[in-house]
Structures are given as structure tokens and as C-alpha cells.
CSV table of C-alpha atoms in Angstrom, one decimal:
chain,number,residue,atom,x,y,z
A,125,MET,CA,6.7,-11.9,-9.2
A,126,ILE,CA,7.0,-8.2,-10.2
A,127,PRO,CA,6.5,-6.4,-13.6
A,128,GLN,CA,9.4,-6.7,-16.0
A,129,THR,CA,10.5,-3.1,-16.2
A,130,SER,CA,13.6,-1.0,-15.2
A,131,PHE,CA,13.9,0.6,-11.8
A,132,TYR,CA,16.5,1.8,-9.4
A,133,LEU,CA,16.6,0.3,-5.9
A,134,LEU,CA,18.4,1.7,-2.9
A,135,ARG,CA,18.9,0.5,0.6
A,136,HIS,CA,18.8,3.4,3.1
A,137,GLY,CA,22.0,4.8,4.7
A,138,GLU,CA,23.4,3.3,7.9
A,139,SER,CA,20.9,3.4,10.7
A,140,GLU,CA,21.4,3.3,14.5
A,141,ALA,CA,20.2,-0.3,14.5
A,142,ASN,CA,22.6,-1.3,11.7
A,143,LEU,CA,25.4,0.1,13.8
A,144,ALA,CA,24.3,-1.8,16.9
A,145,GLY,CA,23.8,-5.0,14.9
A,146,LYS,CA,20.2,-5.3,16.1
A,147,ALA,CA,17.0,-6.1,14.2
A,148,ALA,CA,14.9,-3.1,13.3
A,149,GLY,CA,12.2,-4.3,11.0
A,150,GLY,CA,8.9,-2.7,10.4
A,151,GLY,CA,8.4,-2.3,14.1
A,152,ILE,CA,11.3,-0.1,15.1
A,153,ASP,CA,11.8,3.3,13.3
A,154,SER,CA,15.5,3.5,13.6
A,155,LEU,CA,17.1,6.8,12.6
A,156,LEU,CA,20.2,7.4,10.3
A,157,THR,CA,23.6,7.7,12.0
A,158,SER,CA,25.8,10.6,11.0
A,159,LYS,CA,27.6,8.1,8.7
A,160,GLY,CA,24.3,7.2,7.1
A,161,GLU,CA,23.5,10.8,6.3
A,162,SER,CA,27.0,11.2,4.8
A,163,GLN,CA,26.5,8.1,2.7
A,164,ALA,CA,23.2,9.6,1.4
A,165,ARG,CA,25.0,12.9,0.5
A,166,ASP,CA,27.7,11.0,-1.4
A,167,LEU,CA,25.1,9.0,-3.3
A,168,ALA,CA,23.3,12.2,-4.2
A,169,GLU,CA,26.4,13.2,-6.2
A,170,VAL,CA,26.3,9.8,-7.9
A,171,ILE,CA,22.7,10.1,-8.9
A,172,HIS,CA,23.3,13.7,-10.1
A,173,ASN,CA,25.9,12.3,-12.5
A,174,LEU,CA,23.9,9.4,-13.9
A,175,ALA,CA,23.4,9.4,-17.7
A,176,VAL,CA,19.8,8.2,-17.0
A,177,LYS,CA,18.4,9.9,-13.9
A,178,PRO,CA,15.3,8.6,-12.1
A,179,SER,CA,12.1,10.3,-12.9
A,180,MET,CA,10.6,10.1,-9.5
A,181,ILE,CA,11.2,8.6,-6.0
A,182,PHE,CA,9.1,6.1,-4.2
A,183,VAL,CA,10.1,5.6,-0.5
A,184,SER,CA,9.3,3.4,2.4
A,185,PRO,CA,7.4,5.2,5.2
A,186,MET,CA,10.2,4.4,7.7
A,187,LYS,CA,12.3,7.4,8.9
A,188,ARG,CA,15.6,6.0,7.9
A,189,ALA,CA,14.4,5.5,4.3
A,190,ARG,CA,12.6,8.8,4.1
A,191,ARG,CA,15.6,10.8,5.4
A,192,THR,CA,17.8,9.0,2.9
A,193,ALA,CA,15.4,10.0,0.1
A,194,GLU,CA,15.3,13.6,1.2
A,195,ILE,CA,19.1,13.9,1.2
A,196,VAL,CA,19.4,12.2,-2.2
A,197,ASN,CA,16.8,14.4,-3.6
A,198,GLU,CA,18.5,17.6,-2.7
A,199,GLY,CA,19.3,19.3,-6.0
A,200,LEU,CA,17.3,16.8,-8.0
A,201,ASN,CA,13.9,18.1,-6.8
A,202,LEU,CA,12.0,15.0,-8.0
A,203,PRO,CA,8.5,14.1,-6.8
A,204,ILE,CA,8.6,11.8,-3.7
A,205,THR,CA,5.8,9.4,-2.9
A,206,VAL,CA,5.7,7.6,0.4
A,207,VAL,CA,4.5,4.1,-0.2
A,208,GLU,CA,2.6,2.4,2.6
A,209,HIS,CA,3.5,-1.3,3.4
A,210,LEU,CA,7.0,-0.9,1.8
A,211,GLU,CA,8.5,-0.9,5.3
A,212,GLU,CA,11.2,-3.5,6.3
A,213,HIS,CA,10.5,-7.1,7.2
A,214,HIS,CA,8.3,-7.3,10.3
A,215,VAL,CA,10.0,-9.5,12.9
A,216,GLY,CA,7.4,-9.0,15.7
A,217,GLU,CA,8.6,-9.8,19.2
A,218,TRP,CA,12.1,-10.3,17.9
A,219,GLU,CA,12.5,-6.6,17.1
A,220,GLY,CA,15.5,-5.1,18.8
A,221,GLN,CA,17.3,-8.4,19.4
A,222,PRO,CA,20.8,-9.0,18.0
A,223,TRP,CA,20.8,-10.4,14.4
A,224,GLY,CA,23.3,-13.0,15.7
A,225,ILE,CA,20.5,-14.5,17.8
A,226,ILE,CA,17.4,-14.2,15.5
A,227,GLY,CA,19.2,-14.7,12.2
A,228,PRO,CA,19.6,-18.5,12.6
A,229,LYS,CA,16.0,-18.8,13.7
A,230,MET,CA,14.8,-17.0,10.5
A,231,GLU,CA,17.0,-19.1,8.3
A,232,ALA,CA,15.5,-22.2,9.9
A,233,GLY,CA,12.0,-21.0,8.8
A,234,GLU,CA,10.7,-20.0,12.2
A,235,ILE,CA,8.0,-17.3,12.1
A,236,PRO,CA,8.7,-14.5,14.5
A,237,PRO,CA,5.8,-14.2,17.0
A,238,GLY,CA,3.6,-11.4,15.7
A,239,GLY,CA,5.8,-11.0,12.6
A,240,GLU,CA,6.4,-12.4,9.1
A,241,ASN,CA,8.6,-15.2,7.7
A,242,TYR,CA,10.6,-14.6,4.5
A,243,ASP,CA,7.8,-15.9,2.2
A,244,GLN,CA,5.2,-13.7,3.8
A,245,TYR,CA,7.4,-10.7,3.6
A,246,ALA,CA,8.2,-11.4,-0.1
A,247,GLN,CA,4.5,-11.6,-0.9
A,248,ARG,CA,3.9,-8.2,0.8
A,249,VAL,CA,6.7,-6.6,-1.2
A,250,SER,CA,5.3,-8.1,-4.4
A,251,ARG,CA,1.9,-6.7,-3.7
A,252,VAL,CA,3.4,-3.2,-3.1
A,253,LEU,CA,5.7,-3.2,-6.1
A,254,LYS,CA,3.3,-4.6,-8.7
A,255,PRO,CA,1.1,-1.4,-9.1
A,256,LEU,CA,4.1,0.9,-8.9
A,257,LEU,CA,6.1,-0.9,-11.6
A,258,SER,CA,3.0,-1.4,-13.8
A,259,GLU,CA,3.0,2.3,-14.6
A,260,ARG,CA,4.9,3.9,-17.4
A,261,TYR,CA,7.6,6.4,-16.4
A,262,GLU,CA,9.8,8.7,-18.5
A,263,THR,CA,12.9,7.2,-16.9
A,264,PRO,CA,13.2,4.4,-14.3
A,265,PRO,CA,11.9,5.4,-10.9
A,266,LEU,CA,14.0,5.2,-7.8
A,267,ILE,CA,12.8,3.1,-4.9
A,268,VAL,CA,14.3,3.9,-1.5
A,269,ALA,CA,13.7,1.0,0.8
A,270,HIS,CA,15.6,-1.6,2.8
A,271,GLY,CA,18.0,-4.5,2.6
A,272,GLY,CA,15.1,-6.8,3.1
A,273,THR,CA,13.5,-5.5,0.0
A,274,PHE,CA,16.3,-6.9,-2.1
A,275,ARG,CA,16.0,-10.2,-0.4
A,276,ALA,CA,12.3,-10.3,-0.9
A,277,ILE,CA,12.6,-9.7,-4.6
A,278,GLY,CA,15.1,-12.6,-4.8
A,279,GLN,CA,12.8,-14.8,-2.8
A,280,LEU,CA,10.0,-14.3,-5.4
A,281,TYR,CA,12.3,-16.0,-8.0
A,282,ASN,CA,13.8,-18.5,-5.6
A,283,TRP,CA,17.1,-16.6,-5.6
A,284,ASP,CA,19.0,-15.6,-2.5
A,285,ILE,CA,20.1,-11.9,-2.5
A,286,ARG,CA,21.9,-10.8,0.7
A,287,ARG,CA,24.6,-8.4,2.0
A,288,VAL,CA,23.4,-5.4,0.1
A,289,GLN,CA,25.3,-2.5,1.5
A,290,ASN,CA,23.8,0.7,2.8
A,291,CYS,CA,23.3,3.4,0.2
A,292,HIS,CA,24.7,1.4,-2.7
A,293,LEU,CA,22.5,2.1,-5.8
A,294,HIS,CA,21.4,-0.7,-8.0
A,295,ARG,CA,19.4,-0.7,-11.3
A,296,PHE,CA,17.3,-3.7,-12.3
A,297,ASP,CA,16.8,-4.1,-16.0
A,298,PRO,CA,14.5,-6.7,-17.4
A,299,SER,CA,16.2,-9.5,-19.3
A,300,PRO,CA,13.6,-12.2,-20.4
A,301,ASP,CA,16.4,-14.5,-21.7
A,302,LEU,CA,17.5,-15.1,-18.1
A,303,ASN,CA,14.9,-17.7,-17.1
A,304,ALA,CA,15.6,-18.1,-13.4
A,305,PHE,CA,16.1,-14.5,-12.3
A,306,PRO,CA,14.9,-12.3,-15.2
A,307,PHE,CA,16.8,-9.1,-14.4
A,308,LYS,CA,20.3,-7.8,-15.1
A,309,ILE,CA,21.6,-5.8,-12.1
A,310,PHE,CA,23.8,-2.8,-12.4
A,311,GLU,CA,25.6,-1.5,-9.3
A,312,TYR,CA,26.9,2.0,-8.9
A,313,ASN,CA,29.9,2.8,-6.6
A,314,VAL,CA,29.1,5.5,-4.1
A,315,ALA,CA,32.6,7.0,-4.7
A,316,GLY,CA,31.8,7.8,-8.3
A,317,ILE,CA,29.9,6.6,-11.3
A,318,ASP,CA,31.8,3.3,-11.6
A,319,LEU,CA,29.2,1.1,-13.2
A,320,ARG,CA,29.5,-2.7,-12.9
A,321,GLU,CA,27.4,-5.0,-15.0
A,322,CYS,CA,27.0,-8.3,-13.2
A,323,VAL,CA,27.5,-11.5,-15.1
A,324,SER,CA,24.3,-13.3,-16.2
A,325,GLY,CA,22.2,-10.6,-14.6
A,326,LEU,CA,23.4,-11.4,-11.1
A,327,CYS,CA,25.4,-9.4,-8.6
A,328,SER,CA,28.1,-11.2,-6.6
A,329,SER,CA,25.8,-11.0,-3.6
A,330,VAL,CA,23.2,-13.2,-5.5
A,331,ARG,CA,23.2,-16.9,-5.2
A,332,GLN,CA,20.7,-19.6,-6.3
A,333,ARG,CA,18.9,-21.1,-3.4
């Protein structure tokens, strides 16, 4: 579980591994593509126009996340803190393999040799986020991390969150009346400030497991 507080969460821009359809967890430091950098620049404009802007940025130590945070922060000049152990899901010896091959193994519950299964990764994300989100901030912080970070948060509540697109900004707001998944999720369109409040606190990409 994680503290019930508001925060923005962002998956990095498109990486070289994303483009190739290969696994680049915590063991491969894949760089952004030119499209990924463009996505981050587009998102910087979205954040600049938010009614409630983030007060600071926390970022995964991986290069694709750090570069995304740097681009997004241009013009905002917010303090950026690199957070150790916030890197993507470690898939050990399966790093660099096509997702079409290792995905079914992961879904079947196999533990990657030298890596983490979904539950182990979710617990790592929980340990990292708890101290960050226990602090008080003037406005919600922005966490720049990975697609796996979204799934890990869902895993903590037995919910399945997938298919989070690169550089699509989300805000998690606590909603204690939602017993199963206690957050409402707002999604911002990268082409503007189109805000969509998801029914019952769940985005269309969230399904009960």
C-alpha cells in the first residue's frame, strides 16, 4: 500500500527498447528516441498550463526517465530528486528479449532468473513511494518513472493497470470511499489540457484482477 495523498505520475517518453518491442527493465538503460524527446516537449506545455502545477519532481535513476524529467522541467525550474530503486521492473536474464516471448512467462507467474516477479517488484515500488508520499508538499509532486510503476501500484491493491502510454500524465487523488482501489485517476491529453475524470476512480486501462 502507499500513502493516501495526491501525486502526478508519468511514464517516460518512447525509448529505443519501446520502439523495438524489447524488455528493458532495470538492467538496460535504454535512451529516448527522437519521438520520445518530442513527446516530453509536448507534455512540458501541458504541465505549464495545469491549474495545479507540481511542486517538485521525483525521478527514476534510469536515463530515459531522467531525460524526460529534464525536458519537462524546462521553463518550470522545479527541484528534481533522483530516487534510487525507482527503476523499472528487473527481469534479469530476460532483459533485451522481445516482450512477445517473455510476457506470457511473466503472466504465468514465472520469476525471471536474476530478476523479480510482479509481486516482488510491487513491494519494491511500495517501499520507495511510502517515504516520498508521506511528506507534505505545497502541491502534488510529479513522479517520472515507468509503465511498470503504474502496474506495481495496481498490484498492491489487486488491480490490473496496463497499457499506460508513453508521456501521458496522470494524477492520483485519494478517494477513501473507493474500497478496492482508493484513488481517482485523472488523465491529461498530451495535445492540450483535456482532463478526463475516470469513472469510479479507474481509467479505462484499469481492470479488477
